[in-house]
Structures are given as C-alpha cells and as structure tokens.
JSON list of C-alpha atoms in Angstrom, two decimals:
[
{"chain": "Z", "resi": 1, "resn": "MET", "atom": "CA", "xyz": [0.00, 0.00, 0.00]},
{"chain": "Z", "resi": 2, "resn": "LYS", "atom": "CA", "xyz": [1.19, 3.49, -0.83]},
{"chain": "Z", "resi": 3, "resn": "HIS", "atom": "CA", "xyz": [0.63, 6.22, 1.75]},
{"chain": "Z", "resi": 4, "resn": "VAL", "atom": "CA", "xyz": [-0.01, 9.60, 0.10]},
{"chain": "Z", "resi": 5, "resn": "PHE", "atom": "CA", "xyz": [0.21, 12.74, 2.23]},
{"chain": "Z", "resi": 6, "resn": "VAL", "atom": "CA", "xyz": [-1.45, 15.85, 0.83]},
{"chain": "Z", "resi": 7, "resn": "ILE", "atom": "CA", "xyz": [-0.15, 18.89, 2.69]},
{"chain": "Z", "resi": 8, "resn": "ASN", "atom": "CA", "xyz": [-1.70, 22.35, 2.48]},
{"chain": "Z", "resi": 9, "resn": "PRO", "atom": "CA", "xyz": [0.97, 24.88, 3.53]},
{"chain": "Z", "resi": 10, "resn": "LYS", "atom": "CA", "xyz": [-1.64, 27.68, 3.77]},
{"chain": "Z", "resi": 11, "resn": "ALA", "atom": "CA", "xyz": [-3.76, 25.92, 6.41]},
{"chain": "Z", "resi": 12, "resn": "GLY", "atom": "CA", "xyz": [-3.45, 27.11, 9.98]},
{"chain": "Z", "resi": 13, "resn": "LYS", "atom": "CA", "xyz": [-1.42, 29.94, 11.41]},
{"chain": "Z", "resi": 14, "resn": "LYS", "atom": "CA", "xyz": [1.99, 28.76, 10.23]},
{"chain": "Z", "resi": 15, "resn": "ASP", "atom": "CA", "xyz": [3.44, 26.54, 7.54]},
{"chain": "Z", "resi": 16, "resn": "LEU", "atom": "CA", "xyz": [4.17, 23.10, 9.02]},
{"chain": "Z", "resi": 17, "resn": "THR", "atom": "CA", "xyz": [5.16, 21.49, 5.72]},
{"chain": "Z", "resi": 18, "resn": "LYS", "atom": "CA", "xyz": [8.76, 20.85, 6.75]},
{"chain": "Z", "resi": 19, "resn": "LYS", "atom": "CA", "xyz": [7.82, 19.49, 10.17]},
{"chain": "Z", "resi": 20, "resn": "ILE", "atom": "CA", "xyz": [5.12, 17.20, 8.76]},
{"chain": "Z", "resi": 21, "resn": "GLY", "atom": "CA", "xyz": [7.47, 16.04, 6.00]},
{"chain": "Z", "resi": 22, "resn": "GLU", "atom": "CA", "xyz": [10.20, 15.16, 8.49]},
{"chain": "Z", "resi": 23, "resn": "ALA", "atom": "CA", "xyz": [7.73, 13.24, 10.67]},
{"chain": "Z", "resi": 24, "resn": "VAL", "atom": "CA", "xyz": [6.39, 11.31, 7.68]},
{"chain": "Z", "resi": 25, "resn": "GLN", "atom": "CA", "xyz": [9.90, 10.42, 6.53]},
{"chain": "Z", "resi": 26, "resn": "GLU", "atom": "CA", "xyz": [10.81, 9.12, 9.98]},
{"chain": "Z", "resi": 27, "resn": "ILE", "atom": "CA", "xyz": [7.59, 7.19, 10.63]},
{"chain": "Z", "resi": 28, "resn": "PHE", "atom": "CA", "xyz": [7.13, 5.78, 7.12]},
{"chain": "Z", "resi": 29, "resn": "LYS", "atom": "CA", "xyz": [10.80, 5.25, 6.20]},
{"chain": "Z", "resi": 30, "resn": "GLU", "atom": "CA", "xyz": [10.25, 1.54, 5.58]},
{"chain": "Z", "resi": 31, "resn": "ASN", "atom": "CA", "xyz": [6.98, 2.03, 3.70]},
{"chain": "Z", "resi": 32, "resn": "ASP", "atom": "CA", "xyz": [6.02, 3.28, 0.27]},
{"chain": "Z", "resi": 33, "resn": "TYR", "atom": "CA", "xyz": [4.93, 6.90, 0.62]},
{"chain": "Z", "resi": 34, "resn": "LEU", "atom": "CA", "xyz": [4.56, 10.14, -1.29]},
{"chain": "Z", "resi": 35, "resn": "ILE", "atom": "CA", "xyz": [4.32, 13.70, -0.02]},
{"chain": "Z", "resi": 36, "resn": "TYR", "atom": "CA", "xyz": [2.45, 16.24, -2.14]},
{"chain": "Z", "resi": 37, "resn": "VAL", "atom": "CA", "xyz": [2.29, 19.94, -1.22]},
{"chain": "Z", "resi": 38, "resn": "THR", "atom": "CA", "xyz": [-0.68, 21.82, -2.66]},
{"chain": "Z", "resi": 39, "resn": "LYS", "atom": "CA", "xyz": [-0.07, 24.94, -4.71]},
{"chain": "Z", "resi": 40, "resn": "ALA", "atom": "CA", "xyz": [-3.51, 26.56, -5.06]},
{"chain": "Z", "resi": 41, "resn": "PRO", "atom": "CA", "xyz": [-7.16, 26.20, -4.07]},
{"chain": "Z", "resi": 42, "resn": "GLN", "atom": "CA", "xyz": [-8.70, 22.95, -5.40]},
{"chain": "Z", "resi": 43, "resn": "ASP", "atom": "CA", "xyz": [-5.20, 21.56, -6.08]},
{"chain": "Z", "resi": 44, "resn": "ALA", "atom": "CA", "xyz": [-5.65, 18.74, -3.55]},
{"chain": "Z", "resi": 45, "resn": "LYS", "atom": "CA", "xyz": [-8.85, 17.62, -5.27]},
{"chain": "Z", "resi": 46, "resn": "ARG", "atom": "CA", "xyz": [-7.19, 17.71, -8.69]},
{"chain": "Z", "resi": 47, "resn": "PHE", "atom": "CA", "xyz": [-4.09, 15.88, -7.48]},
{"chain": "Z", "resi": 48, "resn": "VAL", "atom": "CA", "xyz": [-6.01, 13.06, -5.76]},
{"chain": "Z", "resi": 49, "resn": "ARG", "atom": "CA", "xyz": [-8.31, 12.56, -8.76]},
{"chain": "Z", "resi": 50, "resn": "GLU", "atom": "CA", "xyz": [-5.42, 12.46, -11.25]},
{"chain": "Z", "resi": 51, "resn": "TYR", "atom": "CA", "xyz": [-3.27, 10.25, -9.04]},
{"chain": "Z", "resi": 52, "resn": "CYS", "atom": "CA", "xyz": [-6.08, 7.69, -8.69]},
{"chain": "Z", "resi": 53, "resn": "GLU", "atom": "CA", "xyz": [-6.69, 7.76, -12.45]},
{"chain": "Z", "resi": 54, "resn": "GLU", "atom": "CA", "xyz": [-2.98, 7.23, -13.16]},
{"chain": "Z", "resi": 55, "resn": "HIS", "atom": "CA", "xyz": [-2.62, 4.38, -10.63]},
{"chain": "Z", "resi": 56, "resn": "PRO", "atom": "CA", "xyz": [-5.89, 2.41, -10.87]},
{"chain": "Z", "resi": 57, "resn": "GLU", "atom": "CA", "xyz": [-4.39, -0.90, -9.69]},
{"chain": "Z", "resi": 58, "resn": "GLU", "atom": "CA", "xyz": [-2.38, 0.53, -6.79]},
{"chain": "Z", "resi": 59, "resn": "GLU", "atom": "CA", "xyz": [-3.70, 0.30, -3.24]},
{"chain": "Z", "resi": 60, "resn": "LEU", "atom": "CA", "xyz": [-3.64, 3.86, -1.90]},
{"chain": "Z", "resi": 61, "resn": "ARG", "atom": "CA", "xyz": [-4.27, 5.55, 1.43]},
{"chain": "Z", "resi": 62, "resn": "PHE", "atom": "CA", "xyz": [-4.54, 9.34, 1.43]},
{"chain": "Z", "resi": 63, "resn": "TYR", "atom": "CA", "xyz": [-3.81, 11.57, 4.43]},
{"chain": "Z", "resi": 64, "resn": "SER", "atom": "CA", "xyz": [-5.10, 15.13, 4.45]},
{"chain": "Z", "resi": 65, "resn": "CYS", "atom": "CA", "xyz": [-2.71, 17.49, 6.24]},
{"chain": "Z", "resi": 66, "resn": "GLY", "atom": "CA", "xyz": [-4.42, 20.87, 6.41]},
{"chain": "Z", "resi": 67, "resn": "GLY", "atom": "CA", "xyz": [-7.70, 22.33, 7.52]},
{"chain": "Z", "resi": 68, "resn": "ASP", "atom": "CA", "xyz": [-11.34, 21.55, 6.83]},
{"chain": "Z", "resi": 69, "resn": "GLY", "atom": "CA", "xyz": [-11.04, 22.68, 3.21]},
{"chain": "Z", "resi": 70, "resn": "THR", "atom": "CA", "xyz": [-8.15, 20.34, 2.50]},
{"chain": "Z", "resi": 71, "resn": "LEU", "atom": "CA", "xyz": [-9.96, 17.45, 4.17]},
{"chain": "Z", "resi": 72, "resn": "ASN", "atom": "CA", "xyz": [-13.06, 18.15, 2.08]},
{"chain": "Z", "resi": 73, "resn": "GLU", "atom": "CA", "xyz": [-11.00, 18.15, -1.13]},
{"chain": "Z", "resi": 74, "resn": "VAL", "atom": "CA", "xyz": [-9.15, 14.92, -0.36]}
]
C-alpha cells in the first residue's frame, strides 16, 4: 500500500510542511509513501483525482494534512 500525504501549507497559522514532511519520513521510512504539497485552491482535489486515475491498480491511502477545506477536497 502506498501512503499519500497531501499537505496544504496555507492551512493554519503557520506553515508546518517541513515538520510534517520530516515526521512522515521518519515514521514511514520503511513504507512506500509520497508527499504532495498543494499549490492553489482545489489543487488537492485535482491531485487526488489524477493520481487515482494514473494508478488504478495501486492500493492507496490518502492523508489530508491541512484544515477543513483540504480534508473536504481529499
């Protein structure tokens, strides 16, 4: 299974992208994972849709790292 982390750097009061990325790398170092940082509104939704379309046979688990909007998109 691939673990896919979708991080929204604009969510919250400060950008935790680096901190989240470091934690993911440490915790998932022996697993298959991908970190994606959103670039604009609706980018998480687009990324997840396209990634699923491009990897239809792959077992995926998505993690939304942001606020309510990011969670809704993912």
